[in-house]
XYZ file of C-alpha atoms in Angstrom:
696
model
C -32.013 46.318 25.057
C -30.043 44.358 27.678
C -26.890 42.693 26.525
C -26.798 38.989 25.790
C -25.521 36.694 28.523
C -21.779 36.283 28.372
C -21.194 39.420 26.320
C -20.332 41.545 29.372
C -22.356 44.452 28.041
C -19.645 45.385 25.507
C -20.596 46.669 22.120
C -19.307 45.111 18.965
C -16.540 47.271 17.476
C -17.125 48.819 14.108
C -14.281 46.837 12.641
C -16.285 43.633 13.167
C -19.126 44.956 11.034
C -17.002 45.075 7.917
C -18.223 45.027 4.382
C -16.779 43.580 1.277
C -16.932 44.679 -2.309
C -20.032 46.639 -3.306
C -21.099 46.975 0.337
C -21.741 43.239 0.786
C -21.120 42.059 4.367
C -18.360 39.491 4.652
C -19.399 36.382 6.553
C -17.233 34.674 9.130
C -17.008 31.612 6.868
C -15.329 33.623 4.158
C -12.788 34.979 6.638
C -11.496 31.647 7.911
C -12.161 29.286 4.986
C -8.688 28.038 3.991
C -9.944 26.453 0.748
C -10.785 29.653 -1.138
C -9.437 33.153 -1.606
C -9.739 36.165 -3.876
C -6.967 37.092 -6.278
C -6.394 39.609 -9.039
C -5.526 38.668 -12.628
C -3.273 40.996 -14.595
C -3.616 40.442 -18.347
C -1.071 41.963 -20.704
C -1.247 41.736 -24.506
C 1.805 42.866 -26.503
C 1.465 43.009 -30.304
C 4.137 43.734 -32.885
C 2.547 45.137 -36.067
C 3.370 43.866 -39.525
C 5.013 46.229 -41.999
C 3.319 47.122 -45.269
C 4.124 45.568 -48.626
C 7.177 47.057 -50.432
C 6.455 49.457 -53.267
C 7.540 48.338 -56.781
C 10.779 49.914 -57.949
C 10.975 51.857 -61.207
C 13.734 51.428 -63.764
C 17.075 52.691 -62.530
C 15.896 53.129 -58.930
C 16.250 50.973 -55.839
C 13.103 49.618 -54.132
C 11.765 51.908 -51.452
C 11.573 50.864 -47.806
C 7.964 50.045 -46.874
C 6.291 52.392 -44.445
C 4.007 51.118 -41.763
C 0.494 52.380 -42.203
C -1.058 54.106 -39.241
C -3.807 51.785 -38.015
C -5.536 52.169 -34.686
C -6.768 49.053 -32.871
C -8.924 48.417 -29.833
C -8.919 44.990 -28.201
C -11.255 43.177 -25.823
C -9.942 40.079 -24.018
C -12.127 37.316 -22.620
C -11.306 33.988 -20.986
C -13.913 31.233 -20.938
C -11.541 29.251 -18.735
C -12.204 30.924 -15.389
C -15.951 30.466 -15.415
C -18.115 27.519 -14.487
C -21.131 26.200 -16.397
C -24.502 27.120 -14.840
C -25.726 24.854 -12.070
C -28.297 22.221 -13.137
C -31.872 22.921 -12.064
C -33.193 21.433 -8.864
C -30.095 22.026 -6.738
C -30.801 23.920 -3.547
C -29.260 26.234 -2.665
C -28.276 27.106 -6.233
C -24.608 27.632 -6.871
C -23.644 31.250 -7.618
C -23.031 31.917 -11.271
C -19.464 32.556 -12.351
C -18.801 35.475 -14.609
C -16.068 34.941 -17.218
C -12.913 36.997 -16.987
C -13.748 39.630 -19.616
C -12.101 43.023 -19.819
C -13.496 46.316 -20.986
C -12.313 47.784 -24.250
C -8.703 48.672 -23.759
C -7.276 52.031 -24.906
C -6.711 52.356 -28.622
C -3.153 51.878 -29.891
C -1.782 52.647 -33.335
C 0.885 50.990 -35.424
C 2.671 54.136 -36.515
C 6.382 53.470 -36.913
C 6.028 49.694 -36.532
C 6.719 49.794 -32.770
C 5.135 47.178 -30.507
C 2.167 48.304 -28.463
C 0.452 46.709 -25.502
C -2.821 46.577 -23.615
C -3.217 45.960 -19.906
C -6.223 45.100 -17.780
C -6.957 43.520 -14.421
C -9.841 41.510 -13.045
C -10.644 40.210 -9.582
C -11.954 36.678 -9.093
C -12.669 34.170 -6.335
C -10.898 30.797 -6.571
C -12.276 27.762 -4.733
C -12.345 23.972 -5.129
C -15.089 23.978 -7.759
C -13.068 26.408 -9.884
C -9.917 24.287 -9.631
C -11.802 21.109 -10.589
C -13.226 22.914 -13.611
C -9.672 23.869 -14.514
C -8.566 20.229 -14.227
C -11.455 19.084 -16.444
C -10.245 21.499 -19.154
C -6.694 20.059 -18.935
C -5.501 23.434 -17.673
C -5.765 25.110 -21.090
C -7.538 28.461 -21.243
C -9.100 29.743 -24.441
C -8.092 33.421 -24.548
C -10.379 35.287 -26.934
C -8.922 38.469 -28.445
C -11.333 40.721 -30.352
C -9.411 43.310 -32.395
C -11.340 46.289 -33.713
C -9.867 48.490 -36.402
C -11.020 51.975 -35.488
C -9.921 53.821 -38.651
C -10.404 51.495 -41.595
C -13.266 49.207 -40.484
C -15.437 51.113 -38.106
C -17.581 48.841 -35.978
C -16.164 45.523 -37.251
C -14.253 43.103 -35.037
C -11.803 40.320 -35.851
C -11.879 37.539 -33.254
C -9.208 34.911 -32.677
C -8.679 32.382 -29.874
C -5.200 31.841 -28.426
C -4.598 28.758 -26.204
C -2.961 29.613 -22.891
C -1.440 26.807 -20.804
C -2.303 27.561 -17.169
C -1.029 24.315 -15.631
C 2.037 26.084 -14.103
C -0.432 27.868 -11.824
C -1.069 24.536 -10.089
C 2.656 24.194 -9.366
C 2.943 27.601 -7.716
C 3.821 29.781 -10.710
C 2.651 33.399 -10.567
C 2.507 34.056 -14.329
C 2.071 32.173 -17.611
C 2.882 33.329 -21.141
C 1.795 32.326 -24.644
C 3.334 33.732 -27.815
C 1.965 33.501 -31.339
C 3.078 32.133 -33.847
C 4.836 29.658 -31.503
C 1.412 28.322 -30.466
C -1.438 27.527 -32.823
C -4.357 29.957 -32.725
C -7.905 29.693 -34.039
C -8.652 32.108 -36.892
C -4.960 32.947 -37.120
C -5.525 34.785 -40.443
C -6.602 37.808 -38.406
C -3.271 37.910 -36.601
C -1.264 37.118 -39.708
C -2.795 40.003 -41.663
C -2.022 42.671 -39.059
C 0.674 41.477 -36.662
C 4.036 39.833 -36.719
C 3.751 38.427 -33.197
C 1.327 38.561 -30.274
C 2.432 37.766 -26.716
C -0.053 37.281 -23.881
C 0.964 37.235 -20.209
C -1.422 36.369 -17.380
C -0.186 37.068 -13.846
C -1.867 36.699 -10.474
C -1.394 38.744 -7.320
C -3.163 39.637 -4.131
C -5.878 42.264 -4.515
C -4.774 45.647 -3.235
C -7.128 47.511 -0.841
C -8.458 50.775 -2.139
C -7.362 52.653 0.978
C -5.166 50.664 3.382
C -5.463 53.238 6.140
C -9.272 53.021 6.145
C -9.352 49.203 6.451
C -9.107 48.253 10.151
C -7.169 45.090 10.993
C -9.110 41.900 11.722
C -8.539 40.228 15.065
C -6.567 37.008 14.751
C -5.450 37.695 11.153
C -2.345 39.493 9.846
C -2.746 42.952 8.459
C -3.079 43.189 4.658
C 0.074 44.227 2.802
C 0.469 47.844 1.788
C 1.602 46.858 -1.702
C 0.097 44.046 -3.793
C 2.316 40.985 -3.868
C 2.435 37.927 -6.056
C 0.441 34.991 -4.734
C -0.524 31.469 -5.802
C -3.658 30.563 -7.691
C -4.671 27.693 -5.399
C -4.724 28.185 -1.602
C -2.120 26.048 0.185
C -4.707 24.027 2.119
C -6.710 23.303 -1.028
C -3.524 22.384 -2.905
C -2.647 19.900 -0.167
C -6.161 18.453 -0.252
C -6.306 17.937 -4.042
C -2.584 17.085 -4.533
C -2.495 17.486 -8.341
C 0.036 15.491 -10.374
C 0.829 16.710 -13.905
C 1.876 14.252 -16.632
C 3.302 15.891 -19.760
C 4.572 13.859 -22.736
C 7.322 15.991 -24.243
C 8.353 14.137 -27.391
C 8.848 10.793 -29.082
C 12.141 10.802 -30.955
C 13.561 8.691 -33.786
C 10.341 7.057 -34.990
C 11.267 4.910 -38.024
C 9.589 4.559 -41.397
C 10.458 0.911 -42.068
C 8.869 -1.494 -42.809
C 6.501 1.105 -44.313
C 7.402 3.969 -46.626
C 7.514 7.628 -45.736
C 4.690 8.391 -48.137
C 2.438 5.746 -46.595
C 2.998 6.993 -43.045
C 2.497 10.631 -44.015
C -0.556 10.283 -46.275
C -2.253 6.989 -45.400
C -2.236 7.026 -41.590
C -3.943 8.830 -38.766
C -1.903 11.508 -36.957
C 0.682 10.192 -34.527
C -0.903 9.865 -31.093
C -0.194 8.586 -27.595
C -2.631 6.418 -25.646
C -2.330 5.399 -22.016
C -4.197 4.855 -18.767
C -2.605 6.208 -15.645
C -1.378 3.672 -13.119
C -4.292 2.286 -11.141
C -6.908 3.759 -13.502
C -8.613 1.096 -15.621
C -11.426 3.330 -16.876
C -10.248 6.598 -18.378
C -7.911 6.587 -21.362
C -5.815 9.651 -22.147
C -4.961 10.516 -25.735
C -2.484 13.082 -27.101
C -1.931 14.029 -30.734
C 1.496 15.273 -31.699
C 3.137 17.381 -34.372
C 5.718 15.482 -36.472
C 8.905 16.973 -37.843
C 10.220 16.350 -41.395
C 11.841 13.022 -42.160
C 15.594 12.703 -41.702
C 17.498 10.181 -43.780
C 20.018 7.995 -42.007
C 23.684 8.400 -42.804
C 24.244 4.672 -42.336
C 23.000 2.580 -45.280
C 20.247 0.142 -44.380
C 18.980 1.982 -41.326
C 15.483 3.511 -41.437
C 14.743 7.194 -41.823
C 13.452 8.836 -38.649
C 11.225 11.685 -37.545
C 10.407 13.264 -34.193
C 6.945 14.012 -32.796
C 6.406 16.871 -30.327
C 3.582 17.125 -27.776
C 2.432 20.107 -25.737
C -0.605 18.923 -23.736
C -0.778 17.950 -20.073
C -2.926 15.531 -18.076
C -3.825 16.434 -14.495
C -4.465 13.678 -11.946
C -5.829 14.611 -8.520
C -4.100 12.293 -6.063
C -6.250 13.709 -3.263
C -9.297 11.908 -4.696
C -7.600 8.538 -4.180
C -7.526 6.624 -0.884
C -4.746 7.674 1.509
C -1.378 6.456 0.301
C -2.787 4.934 -2.892
C -0.793 7.210 -5.195
C 2.412 6.470 -3.277
C 1.769 2.740 -3.534
C 1.042 2.992 -7.269
C 4.226 4.957 -7.918
C 6.255 2.373 -6.017
C 4.798 -0.801 -7.494
C 3.112 -0.069 -10.829
C 4.544 0.719 -14.259
C 3.139 3.453 -16.503
C 2.738 2.069 -20.025
C 2.345 4.574 -22.872
C 1.456 3.378 -26.366
C 2.723 5.141 -29.482
C 0.423 4.817 -32.513
C 2.453 6.098 -35.448
C 1.179 3.733 -38.191
C -2.582 3.444 -37.684
C -3.735 3.006 -41.270
C -6.695 4.951 -42.610
C -9.530 3.080 -44.325
C -9.047 2.718 -48.051
C -11.856 5.155 -48.871
C -10.250 7.835 -46.670
C -6.674 7.590 -47.841
C -6.928 10.284 -50.527
C -8.699 12.821 -48.324
C -8.796 12.335 -44.588
C -12.155 13.162 -43.047
C -13.409 12.309 -39.550
C -15.611 9.276 -39.446
C -19.357 9.972 -39.095
C -21.001 8.865 -35.818
C -22.672 5.493 -35.769
C -26.048 6.939 -34.752
C -26.293 10.397 -36.364
C -28.675 12.815 -34.617
C -32.041 13.339 -36.396
C -32.412 16.450 -38.512
C -34.534 19.301 -37.287
C -38.188 19.062 -38.333
C -38.042 15.345 -39.048
C -40.834 13.205 -37.643
C -40.045 10.649 -35.014
C -39.867 7.249 -36.659
C -39.521 4.081 -34.715
C -36.533 1.902 -35.481
C -37.254 -0.488 -38.288
C -40.234 1.481 -39.714
C -39.741 2.741 -43.264
C -41.947 4.486 -45.810
C -44.172 1.418 -46.005
C -44.441 0.967 -42.277
C -47.428 1.277 -40.090
C -46.644 4.893 -39.100
C -46.079 6.259 -42.619
C -48.623 8.746 -44.094
C -49.452 6.403 -47.003
C -50.180 3.550 -44.657
C -52.434 5.754 -42.532
C -54.360 7.013 -45.577
C -54.973 3.585 -47.093
C -55.465 1.677 -43.882
C -58.878 0.136 -43.209
C -60.754 0.959 -40.062
C -60.580 -1.765 -37.506
C -63.892 -3.264 -36.332
C -64.942 -2.376 -32.810
C -63.476 -4.619 -30.194
C -65.919 -6.800 -28.293
C -66.906 -5.256 -24.985
C -65.663 -1.809 -25.965
C -69.178 -0.253 -25.737
C -69.243 0.694 -29.418
C -71.643 -0.745 -32.022
C -72.193 -0.045 -35.697
C -74.781 2.603 -34.891
C -72.606 4.366 -32.373
C -69.457 4.171 -34.463
C -70.137 7.528 -36.126
C -70.958 9.422 -32.952
C -69.831 8.345 -29.546
C -71.738 9.342 -26.434
C -69.796 10.448 -23.409
C -69.675 7.998 -20.534
C -71.533 8.762 -17.335
C -69.414 9.912 -14.447
C -68.754 7.320 -11.777
C -70.600 8.222 -8.535
C -68.284 8.985 -5.623
C -68.657 6.757 -2.582
C -70.044 8.359 0.532
C -67.889 8.886 3.564
C -64.292 9.934 3.962
C -62.009 9.107 1.132
C -59.077 6.926 1.998
C -55.723 8.589 1.428
C -53.856 7.242 -1.526
C -50.780 5.263 -0.645
C -47.868 6.440 -2.737
C -45.066 3.945 -2.851
C -41.611 5.441 -2.552
C -39.549 5.060 -5.664
C -36.560 2.843 -5.232
C -33.287 4.623 -5.905
C -31.916 3.741 -9.291
C -28.402 2.363 -8.903
C -25.758 4.288 -10.762
C -24.405 2.401 -13.755
C -20.886 1.140 -13.440
C -18.366 3.127 -15.463
C -17.450 1.524 -18.757
C -13.714 1.423 -19.526
C -12.625 3.372 -22.555
C -11.933 0.997 -25.455
C -8.477 0.436 -26.835
C -7.593 1.595 -30.352
C -8.200 -0.898 -33.117
C -4.687 -0.801 -34.543
C -2.965 -4.139 -33.710
C 0.611 -2.823 -34.107
C 2.169 -0.021 -32.115
C 5.133 0.924 -29.957
C 5.172 0.995 -26.179
C 7.282 2.874 -23.626
C 7.274 1.845 -19.952
C 8.107 4.236 -17.117
C 8.611 3.702 -13.380
C 7.496 6.494 -11.031
C 9.496 5.463 -7.945
C 11.325 8.816 -7.939
C 7.992 10.529 -7.458
C 7.299 8.273 -4.480
C 10.751 9.123 -3.096
C 9.729 12.766 -2.724
C 10.855 14.388 -5.996
C 8.464 17.046 -7.283
C 9.838 17.362 -10.821
C 10.837 14.156 -12.625
C 11.985 13.856 -16.229
C 11.869 10.281 -17.511
C 13.174 8.625 -20.656
C 12.300 5.157 -21.953
C 12.923 3.181 -25.128
C 10.040 2.474 -27.495
C 9.568 -1.264 -28.084
C 7.506 -2.944 -30.845
C 4.235 -4.692 -29.974
C 1.858 -6.647 -32.202
C -1.453 -8.389 -31.562
C -1.796 -9.976 -34.987
C -3.064 -13.536 -34.764
C -1.104 -16.023 -36.807
C 1.884 -13.766 -37.360
C 2.484 -10.683 -39.442
C 1.848 -10.485 -43.159
C 3.976 -8.843 -45.798
C 1.768 -5.751 -45.734
C 3.232 -2.890 -43.645
C -0.125 -2.398 -41.885
C 0.342 -5.644 -39.955
C 3.977 -5.118 -38.918
C 5.245 -2.772 -36.177
C 7.971 -0.254 -36.832
C 11.653 -1.003 -36.418
C 11.906 1.014 -33.227
C 14.944 -0.833 -31.881
C 16.940 -0.337 -35.105
C 16.235 3.416 -35.046
C 16.803 3.718 -31.239
C 13.386 5.316 -30.711
C 12.697 6.733 -27.272
C 10.109 8.813 -25.453
C 10.533 11.643 -22.947
C 7.922 12.113 -20.208
C 7.787 14.850 -17.592
C 5.907 14.256 -14.316
C 5.430 17.080 -11.800
C 3.687 17.114 -8.433
C 2.357 20.169 -6.622
C 2.927 18.557 -3.202
C 5.129 15.586 -2.253
C 3.601 12.153 -2.792
C 3.816 10.773 0.724
C 2.919 7.328 2.066
C -0.305 6.878 3.961
C -0.894 6.537 7.646
C -0.638 3.228 9.464
C -4.243 2.298 8.674
C -3.593 2.249 4.918
C -0.471 0.016 5.116
C -1.033 -1.888 8.357
C 0.898 -5.132 7.823
C 4.566 -5.952 8.387
C 6.651 -9.136 8.074
C 9.538 -10.961 9.784
C 11.722 -13.749 8.339
C 13.908 -16.124 10.374
C 16.202 -18.818 8.897
C 17.992 -21.198 11.322
C 19.403 -24.695 11.460
C 16.823 -27.464 11.751
C 17.855 -28.403 15.302
C 17.648 -24.758 16.422
C 13.941 -24.733 17.279
C 13.959 -22.165 20.090
C 12.650 -19.235 18.001
C 10.110 -21.411 16.242
C 8.635 -22.571 19.554
C 8.318 -18.970 20.762
C 6.660 -17.855 17.534
C 4.261 -20.838 17.470
C 3.178 -20.231 21.075
C 2.563 -16.532 20.404
C 0.655 -17.232 17.162
C -1.664 -19.789 18.717
C -2.421 -17.757 21.847
C -3.125 -14.628 19.824
C -5.258 -16.248 17.092
C -7.365 -18.285 19.526
C -8.244 -15.086 21.400
C -8.813 -13.067 18.215
C -11.109 -15.703 16.659
C -12.847 -16.390 20.002
C -12.438 -20.171 19.780
C -13.850 -21.966 22.828
C -13.904 -25.561 24.087
C -11.448 -28.089 25.467
C -7.789 -27.598 24.466
C -7.765 -30.452 21.942
C -10.912 -29.207 20.230
C -9.642 -25.595 20.146
C -6.269 -26.618 18.690
C -7.945 -28.765 16.037
C -10.260 -25.899 15.099
C -7.320 -23.501 14.850
C -5.176 -25.736 12.638
C -8.095 -26.353 10.243
C -9.506 -22.819 10.323
C -9.711 -21.102 6.914
C -9.873 -17.328 6.909
C -12.394 -15.560 4.717
C -11.057 -12.909 2.313
C -12.599 -10.180 4.483
C -10.871 -11.566 7.572
C -7.514 -11.755 5.817
C -7.490 -8.046 4.933
C -9.368 -6.679 7.940
C -7.140 -3.988 9.550
C -9.038 -4.390 12.844
C -8.574 -8.175 13.192
C -5.235 -8.738 14.910
C -4.094 -12.109 13.539
C -0.642 -13.589 12.974
C -0.251 -15.686 9.831
C 2.639 -17.290 7.988
C 4.379 -20.603 7.293
C 7.254 -22.855 8.430
C 9.474 -24.663 5.904
C 11.784 -27.532 6.928
C 14.013 -29.749 4.791
C 15.974 -31.746 7.408
C 18.848 -29.237 7.565
C 17.343 -25.746 7.629
C 14.205 -24.176 9.087
C 12.542 -21.090 7.556
C 9.785 -19.172 9.390
C 7.939 -16.194 7.862
C 5.390 -14.294 9.959
C 3.100 -11.359 9.112
C 0.516 -9.328 11.022
C -0.631 -5.880 12.077
C 2.399 -3.701 12.733
C 0.660 -1.869 15.567
C -0.735 -5.127 17.059
C 0.811 -8.368 18.302
C 3.325 -8.177 15.459
C 5.237 -5.743 17.651
C 5.957 -8.622 20.073
C 7.250 -10.713 17.179
C 9.622 -7.878 16.274
C 10.840 -7.665 19.886
C 11.600 -11.398 19.904
C 13.460 -10.993 16.595
C 15.468 -8.055 17.970
C 16.603 -10.034 21.012
C 17.522 -12.999 18.823
C 19.444 -10.767 16.401
C 21.695 -9.649 19.269
C 23.205 -13.160 19.296
C 23.128 -14.273 15.648
C 25.125 -17.483 16.285
C 24.193 -20.408 18.541
C 25.626 -23.818 19.292
C 23.677 -25.199 16.324
C 24.910 -22.652 13.797
C 24.277 -19.122 12.489
C 20.864 -17.472 12.315
C 19.465 -15.142 9.682
C 16.865 -12.725 11.099
C 15.492 -10.092 8.727
C 12.906 -7.368 9.392
C 12.429 -3.668 8.765
C 9.859 -1.702 10.732
C 9.683 1.004 8.050
C 8.294 -1.394 5.435
C 4.493 -1.619 5.471
C 2.174 -3.585 3.206
C -1.473 -3.006 2.299
C -2.501 -6.678 2.472
C -1.532 -10.083 3.788
C 0.305 -12.518 1.547
C -0.197 -15.754 3.505
C -3.629 -15.336 5.070
C -5.077 -17.949 2.723
C -2.894 -20.617 4.387
C -4.973 -20.506 7.572
C -4.923 -19.260 11.147
C -1.932 -21.377 12.244
C 1.644 -21.569 11.011
C 1.303 -23.642 7.859
C 3.863 -26.515 7.872
C 5.795 -27.275 4.692
C 8.243 -30.200 4.655
C 10.591 -31.146 1.838
C 11.723 -34.745 1.471
C 15.252 -33.587 0.598
C 17.335 -30.521 1.465
C 16.489 -27.580 -0.739
C 19.934 -27.352 -2.440
C 19.704 -31.038 -3.372
C 16.322 -30.522 -5.005
C 17.675 -27.657 -7.077
C 20.692 -29.709 -8.125
C 18.529 -32.350 -9.818
C 18.235 -31.371 -13.478
C 14.926 -33.171 -13.896
C 13.294 -30.989 -11.247
C 14.105 -27.741 -13.039
C 13.342 -28.968 -16.574
C 10.769 -31.175 -18.179
C 7.338 -32.076 -16.858
C 8.264 -33.695 -13.553
C 7.236 -30.586 -11.557
C 4.686 -27.969 -12.339
C 6.020 -24.526 -13.298
C 4.629 -23.086 -10.063
C 6.633 -25.587 -8.019
C 9.825 -24.809 -9.938
C 9.380 -21.093 -9.323
C 8.626 -21.689 -5.618
C 11.833 -23.686 -5.114
C 13.915 -20.979 -6.774
C 12.382 -18.211 -4.682
C 12.740 -20.124 -1.408
C 16.402 -20.761 -2.158
C 17.023 -17.066 -2.822
C 14.984 -16.045 0.225
C 17.238 -17.995 2.584
C 20.396 -16.457 1.091
C 19.299 -12.798 1.451
C 21.085 -10.524 3.914
C 18.755 -7.501 3.960
C 15.000 -6.920 4.058
C 15.168 -4.593 1.079
C 16.389 -7.519 -1.023
C 13.588 -9.687 0.385
C 10.989 -7.053 -0.518
C 12.119 -7.043 -4.122
């Protein structure tokens, strides 16, 4: 067969026709896909057996040292964490099924001598974006199932327990995670308690080692595989950069007081201590953590409340890569993370003695029960008694049934088909059903709680590991004031100096977005009133630019009138493609203040050039000038677009300091509160000497 054009008649080398595991050919997509790779899990289980019970001592003799019985165990480890649920039907092509990480039965080990023994196994698995998202949905906690089988005493029987394994360090680049019982709670822990003193599980990841490195030819354009397996990361670097996970871990809440309640009421008549918060910028999903309290500690100072500490060990994972570019950086810079502490949520009176979870509002129907419409009881129309005693309804008029044909109905004659070709049936396309809007998670019903507020600006500054501490403050939503009952009064958090510790970690730096996400910049100029040179330059540039951008046409008087009365729509104000200059001019007879804003990569660059030239000579014959700008500061939206397409003029009837000196202007009802606040801010704005102070 002749060679294909462009191939030059060369044959494909054998190294190109490579095969993967089990003889499966490896596609080119798998070779170059930077968002998935194959790794090897090394699972190690170390168990320390429990010694036998001491033998009773006889009279005149010392008790004998207990001897460890020789018991042989086999263990099988399985992790439901690294497997995905089956794909829903109807998806083409169907997603490949994920097999859980389950080991074979490990070699039997015995407890002779009470020495620790261990099992080891390894499994190979493919990690991609779907696997990482499944890991995030499970909060990064893997349920490690250990099935112990006693070979000697209980042949064929297995004791199963589940040990939680925190795998969130894998997202931060760790190569191994460890969980040790009894430091962590385990399901069915009686199995471990009866046979072992401690069980330690270690899960490590590394690159899969080739079976025979010499037989694997190198791939063109890729480095040769290592001769020895090395430690690697769970998530590929490109995928980690795309998802950008941020881990939020509440560590503890310390010094929670008992007053004004009693210790007995908080311990026996309240729900477990929990944290409730919504991450900055997220108004839908609420995140809840339940903690483990420590015993009460009495205060050494009389009159101060007793305190206790609550520890937490769960982590929330937020994927910053799913947000718009730069949104996480903007949230960390401007928003405050508010975490609520519910330590005195009272139980209902009927649940105080024995706490039980509340039943669901609409319990599912029992198996075998007949479907009953809402509102129909035993005497309803669908009940068996009603059907048995119901009278037969007379035939409806025009139904084709008479008294004679009521007993036996004759079949209707078939409708004759019309001759000729049948017209094709027109099937109307079903309109797509709009997806329902997500419903925000409701807030807890308890009206009293504590709150801790954290700022994440250090995360926006580039730190990857931030440990924060904030005081817990009391909050109440009781209408009409608190009552004497402790259920309506928050704790005395300030008297006990309660605080909360929060740890925030990022896998990759939280960086600001590109220019398109924060496109606007600002310039401020403050001069003497007679110094109008800069104002004239700015006004000329603003009018020329906005007339061209808005495409205003007509005679000069008509165009100028249209520009000064033009009101921008909200879409026009925030459009990153519409190059407009907006702002205002404030005069009071002595000073002139001009603030301009626009697209940093548009005509705003000319405004900055004018400001730079003016800043070279800060003093004129009329007096000093204050020119503030910073090209590194970008903003996601305009602040003064609602004022119009021209410089909005503001004129005060007195100098600004004189207005602030009048006591009646700053107190009473002479001015509205908005006007008072505006005068204060304008006065401070003129006195600033740096743009960072203006931005605050």
